[in-house]
Amino acid sequence: MDISSDITKCETYKILSSYLASPDKTADTLDKFTAQAESSLSDDKLETNLRASWNSILHLASQQSYSSEKQDSLVKLLQALITQAPAPEDSKGKEVEVDGTKVWQGLPLFGQQVRECWNFPDDKEVDTQTRDTWINVNAFVARLTAAAVNEHGGERPGYNALDFSLYGIWSLRSAFEEELSNLPGKTTVDASLGAAAVWILYAGPTLKGLSDSEKSFSGKVAKPGFNCKDKEWRGFAKERWQLWVKELAQAEDKVQDGGIKDLVKKAAGAMEQ
């Protein structure tokens, strides 16, 4: 997880922290959030400001328990940004774009920032804080994906910037298609299985719908894990979903931590429904 704690000094971080303390003030927060970012239009620092804003959201999400309603509040704020925030205009009255994407409609650079923080150190045994942070950020991104894609695997209009379904494949692949015994320790195993479990808890119907419709991705980004290397999966598949169901049902005994064991058990029950 590459999210610097220095982001806590950012003004946007302070705005968002206040919002989580009073999540009913979405409209007020939206005004402050957009004003803070757009204040940098005149000095050509909008891109820098946007990256700081997205990192603030990701850092706050990673610090909230995977079961916290505060994560839902952050999802709600991003949805409001897309649908309610007025598009900023430049000096010529043209809607501002960053990296070819409209502000705020397309959440420019948000996807890049999510990708940059998606680096779990599975080459060494992690501590419990790193484990919990990884599970929390997976839960948040799963919530975003469920907001973007319905239970039939169809995109909800306007919310494509929140679709991180590929990341769901990555987490489920790591937990259920690779050899867990190759991981360096039990806490790292717990992190992998816990991350997969929250995807099922918060985006299970979405992932099932994508599996039924067999959504694929270009290239090999969604290729199968080592234990399934004979498969030709390039995305979601009914057969792949059934493997995940089977593996999750057997995962509880592989978990060390009692809380994560309960999480995995709960996810297994949800997956069977």
Coordinates of C-alpha atoms in Angstrom, one line a residue:
M1 CA 0.0 0.0 0.0
D2 CA 1.8 3.1 -1.2
I3 CA -0.2 5.9 0.4
S4 CA 2.0 8.4 2.2
S5 CA 0.9 9.5 5.7
D6 CA 2.1 13.0 4.7
I7 CA -1.3 13.3 3.0
T8 CA -2.8 13.9 6.4
K9 CA -1.4 17.5 6.2
C10 CA -3.3 18.2 3.0
E11 CA -6.3 20.6 3.3
T12 CA -8.5 18.2 1.4
Y13 CA -7.7 15.5 3.9
K14 CA -8.9 17.8 6.7
I15 CA -12.1 18.5 4.7
L16 CA -12.8 14.8 4.2
S17 CA -12.0 14.0 7.9
S18 CA -14.6 16.5 9.0
Y19 CA -17.1 15.0 6.5
L20 CA -16.6 11.5 8.0
A21 CA -17.4 13.0 11.4
S22 CA -20.6 14.5 10.0
P23 CA -21.5 12.3 6.9
D24 CA -24.9 14.0 6.6
K25 CA -23.2 17.1 5.2
T26 CA -22.5 15.7 1.8
A27 CA -23.5 18.9 -0.1
D28 CA -21.4 21.2 2.1
T29 CA -18.4 18.9 1.8
L30 CA -18.9 18.7 -2.0
D31 CA -18.7 22.5 -2.2
K32 CA -15.5 22.7 -0.1
F33 CA -13.9 19.7 -1.8
T34 CA -14.4 21.1 -5.3
A35 CA -13.5 24.6 -4.3
Q36 CA -10.2 23.5 -2.8
A37 CA -9.2 21.6 -6.0
E38 CA -10.4 24.3 -8.4
S39 CA -8.5 27.0 -6.5
S40 CA -5.4 25.6 -8.3
L41 CA -6.8 26.2 -11.8
S42 CA -5.2 29.6 -12.0
D43 CA -1.7 28.4 -11.2
D44 CA -1.8 25.2 -13.3
K45 CA -1.6 22.9 -10.3
L46 CA -5.0 21.1 -10.7
E47 CA -3.4 17.8 -11.5
T48 CA -1.3 17.9 -8.4
N49 CA -4.3 18.9 -6.3
L50 CA -6.4 16.1 -7.8
R51 CA -3.8 13.5 -6.9
A52 CA -3.7 14.8 -3.4
S53 CA -7.5 14.7 -3.2
W54 CA -7.7 11.1 -4.4
N55 CA -4.9 10.0 -2.1
S56 CA -6.7 11.7 0.8
I57 CA -9.8 9.6 0.1
L58 CA -7.8 6.4 -0.3
H59 CA -5.9 6.9 2.9
L60 CA -9.0 7.7 4.9
A61 CA -10.7 4.6 3.4
S62 CA -7.8 2.4 4.3
Q63 CA -8.0 3.6 7.9
Q64 CA -11.7 2.7 8.3
S65 CA -12.6 -0.8 9.2
Y66 CA -13.8 -2.8 6.2
S67 CA -17.2 -3.0 8.0
S68 CA -17.5 0.7 8.7
E69 CA -20.3 2.8 7.3
K70 CA -17.7 5.6 6.8
Q71 CA -16.5 3.7 3.8
D72 CA -20.0 4.0 2.4
S73 CA -19.9 7.7 3.1
L74 CA -16.8 8.1 0.9
V75 CA -18.4 6.1 -1.9
K76 CA -21.5 8.4 -1.6
L77 CA -19.2 11.5 -1.9
L78 CA -17.5 10.2 -5.1
Q79 CA -20.9 9.4 -6.6
A80 CA -22.0 13.0 -5.8
L81 CA -18.9 14.4 -7.4
I82 CA -19.7 12.6 -10.6
T83 CA -23.4 13.5 -10.7
Q84 CA -23.7 16.8 -8.9
A85 CA -20.5 18.8 -8.9
P86 CA -20.6 21.6 -11.6
A87 CA -17.9 21.2 -14.2
P88 CA -15.1 23.8 -13.8
E89 CA -14.4 26.0 -16.8
D90 CA -11.2 27.6 -18.0
S91 CA -10.8 31.3 -18.9
K92 CA -12.4 30.6 -22.3
G93 CA -15.5 29.0 -20.8
K94 CA -14.5 25.5 -21.8
E95 CA -15.0 22.6 -19.5
V96 CA -11.7 21.6 -17.9
E97 CA -10.2 18.2 -18.6
V98 CA -7.2 16.5 -17.1
D99 CA -5.5 13.7 -18.9
G100 CA -8.4 13.7 -21.5
T101 CA -11.1 13.3 -18.8
K102 CA -13.6 15.8 -17.6
V103 CA -13.5 17.2 -14.1
W104 CA -15.5 16.0 -12.2
Q105 CA -17.6 13.7 -14.3
G106 CA -14.9 11.3 -15.1
L107 CA -12.8 11.5 -11.9
P108 CA -9.6 12.1 -13.8
L109 CA -6.5 10.4 -12.3
F110 CA -8.5 8.6 -9.7
G111 CA -8.0 5.2 -11.4
Q112 CA -4.2 5.9 -11.6
Q113 CA -4.0 6.7 -7.9
V114 CA -5.9 3.5 -7.0
R115 CA -3.5 1.5 -9.1
E116 CA -0.5 3.1 -7.5
C117 CA -1.6 2.1 -4.1
W118 CA -2.4 -1.5 -5.2
N119 CA 1.0 -2.9 -4.1
F120 CA 0.7 -5.5 -1.4
P121 CA 4.1 -6.7 -0.1
D122 CA 3.4 -10.4 -0.4
D123 CA 7.1 -11.3 -0.6
K124 CA 7.5 -10.9 3.2
E125 CA 5.5 -11.5 6.3
V126 CA 3.5 -8.4 7.1
D127 CA 2.4 -6.9 10.4
T128 CA -1.3 -6.8 11.5
Q129 CA -1.6 -3.1 10.6
T130 CA -0.5 -3.7 7.0
R131 CA -2.9 -6.7 6.9
D132 CA -5.8 -4.7 8.1
T133 CA -5.0 -1.7 5.8
W134 CA -5.0 -4.0 2.8
I135 CA -8.3 -5.6 3.7
N136 CA -9.9 -2.2 4.3
V137 CA -8.8 -0.7 1.0
N138 CA -10.1 -3.9 -0.8
A139 CA -13.4 -3.4 0.9
F140 CA -13.6 0.2 -0.2
V141 CA -12.7 -0.5 -3.8
A142 CA -15.2 -3.4 -3.8
R143 CA -17.9 -1.0 -2.6
L144 CA -17.0 1.4 -5.5
T145 CA -17.3 -1.4 -8.0
A146 CA -20.7 -2.4 -6.6
A147 CA -21.8 1.2 -7.1
A148 CA -20.7 1.1 -10.7
V149 CA -21.8 -2.3 -11.8
N150 CA -25.2 -4.0 -11.1
E151 CA -25.9 -7.6 -10.1
H152 CA -26.4 -8.5 -13.8
G153 CA -22.9 -7.3 -14.7
G154 CA -24.1 -4.2 -16.4
E155 CA -22.6 -0.7 -16.0
R156 CA -24.7 1.8 -14.1
P157 CA -24.6 4.8 -16.5
G158 CA -22.2 7.5 -15.5
Y159 CA -20.3 5.5 -12.9
N160 CA -17.7 3.8 -15.1
A161 CA -14.9 5.6 -13.2
L162 CA -15.8 3.6 -10.1
D163 CA -15.5 0.2 -11.8
F164 CA -12.5 -1.7 -10.5
S165 CA -13.9 -5.2 -11.1
L166 CA -10.4 -6.2 -12.5
Y167 CA -9.0 -5.6 -9.1
G168 CA -11.5 -8.0 -7.7
I169 CA -10.1 -10.7 -10.0
W170 CA -6.6 -9.9 -8.8
S171 CA -7.5 -10.3 -5.2
L172 CA -9.6 -13.5 -5.7
R173 CA -6.8 -14.9 -8.0
S174 CA -4.2 -14.3 -5.3
A175 CA -6.3 -16.0 -2.6
F176 CA -7.8 -18.9 -4.6
E177 CA -5.7 -19.5 -7.7
E178 CA -2.2 -19.3 -6.2
E179 CA -0.4 -21.6 -3.8
L180 CA -0.9 -19.9 -0.4
S181 CA 1.9 -22.1 1.1
N182 CA 4.3 -20.0 -0.9
L183 CA 3.4 -16.9 1.1
P184 CA 6.0 -16.0 3.8
G185 CA 3.8 -16.2 6.8
K186 CA 0.3 -16.6 8.4
T187 CA -0.5 -12.9 8.6
T188 CA 0.2 -12.5 4.9
V189 CA -2.1 -15.4 4.2
D190 CA -4.8 -13.8 6.4
A191 CA -4.4 -10.6 4.4
S192 CA -4.8 -12.4 1.1
L193 CA -7.9 -14.4 2.2
G194 CA -9.4 -11.4 4.0
A195 CA -9.1 -9.2 1.0
A196 CA -10.8 -11.8 -1.2
A197 CA -13.6 -12.1 1.4
V198 CA -14.5 -8.4 1.5
W199 CA -14.8 -8.5 -2.3
I200 CA -17.5 -11.1 -1.9
L201 CA -19.2 -9.3 1.0
Y202 CA -19.4 -6.0 -0.7
A203 CA -19.5 -6.8 -4.4
G204 CA -20.5 -10.4 -4.5
P205 CA -23.6 -10.0 -6.7
T206 CA -21.7 -7.8 -9.0
L207 CA -18.9 -10.3 -9.4
K208 CA -21.4 -13.1 -9.9
G209 CA -23.2 -11.1 -12.6
L210 CA -19.9 -10.4 -14.4
S211 CA -19.0 -14.1 -14.2
D212 CA -22.4 -15.1 -15.6
S213 CA -21.9 -12.6 -18.5
E214 CA -18.2 -13.7 -18.8
K215 CA -16.8 -10.2 -19.0
S216 CA -13.2 -10.3 -20.4
F217 CA -10.2 -8.0 -20.4
S218 CA -7.7 -7.4 -23.1
G219 CA -4.3 -9.0 -22.9
K220 CA -3.4 -11.1 -19.9
V221 CA -4.2 -8.7 -17.0
A222 CA -6.9 -11.1 -15.8
K223 CA -5.1 -14.3 -16.6
P224 CA -5.5 -17.3 -14.2
G225 CA -3.2 -18.0 -11.3
F226 CA -0.5 -20.6 -11.2
N227 CA -2.8 -23.4 -9.9
C228 CA -5.1 -22.8 -12.9
K229 CA -2.5 -22.1 -15.5
D230 CA -4.1 -24.6 -17.9
K231 CA -7.2 -22.5 -18.1
E232 CA -7.7 -19.8 -20.8
W233 CA -9.5 -17.3 -18.6
R234 CA -9.0 -13.6 -19.6
G235 CA -11.6 -12.2 -17.2
F236 CA -14.7 -13.4 -15.4
A237 CA -16.1 -16.9 -16.2
K238 CA -18.8 -19.1 -14.7
E239 CA -16.2 -21.8 -14.2
R240 CA -13.9 -19.4 -12.4
W241 CA -16.7 -18.2 -10.1
Q242 CA -17.4 -21.8 -9.2
L243 CA -13.7 -22.3 -8.3
W244 CA -13.8 -19.3 -6.1
V245 CA -17.0 -20.6 -4.3
K246 CA -15.3 -23.9 -3.7
E247 CA -12.0 -22.4 -2.4
L248 CA -13.7 -19.8 -0.2
A249 CA -15.8 -22.6 1.5
Q250 CA -12.5 -24.3 2.4
A251 CA -10.6 -21.1 3.4
E252 CA -11.7 -20.7 7.0
D253 CA -9.2 -23.4 8.3
K254 CA -6.3 -21.6 6.6
V255 CA -6.9 -18.4 8.6
Q256 CA -5.0 -17.6 11.8
D257 CA -6.8 -14.5 13.1
G258 CA -10.2 -15.0 14.8
G259 CA -11.7 -11.9 13.4
I260 CA -10.6 -12.6 9.8
K261 CA -11.8 -16.2 10.3
D262 CA -15.3 -14.9 11.0
L263 CA -15.0 -12.6 8.0
V264 CA -14.1 -15.4 5.7
K265 CA -17.0 -17.6 7.2
K266 CA -19.4 -14.7 6.6
A267 CA -18.3 -14.2 3.0
A268 CA -18.5 -18.0 2.3
G269 CA -22.1 -17.9 3.5
A270 CA -22.9 -14.9 1.3
M271 CA -21.3 -16.5 -1.7
E272 CA -23.5 -19.6 -1.4
Q273 CA -26.7 -17.6 -1.4

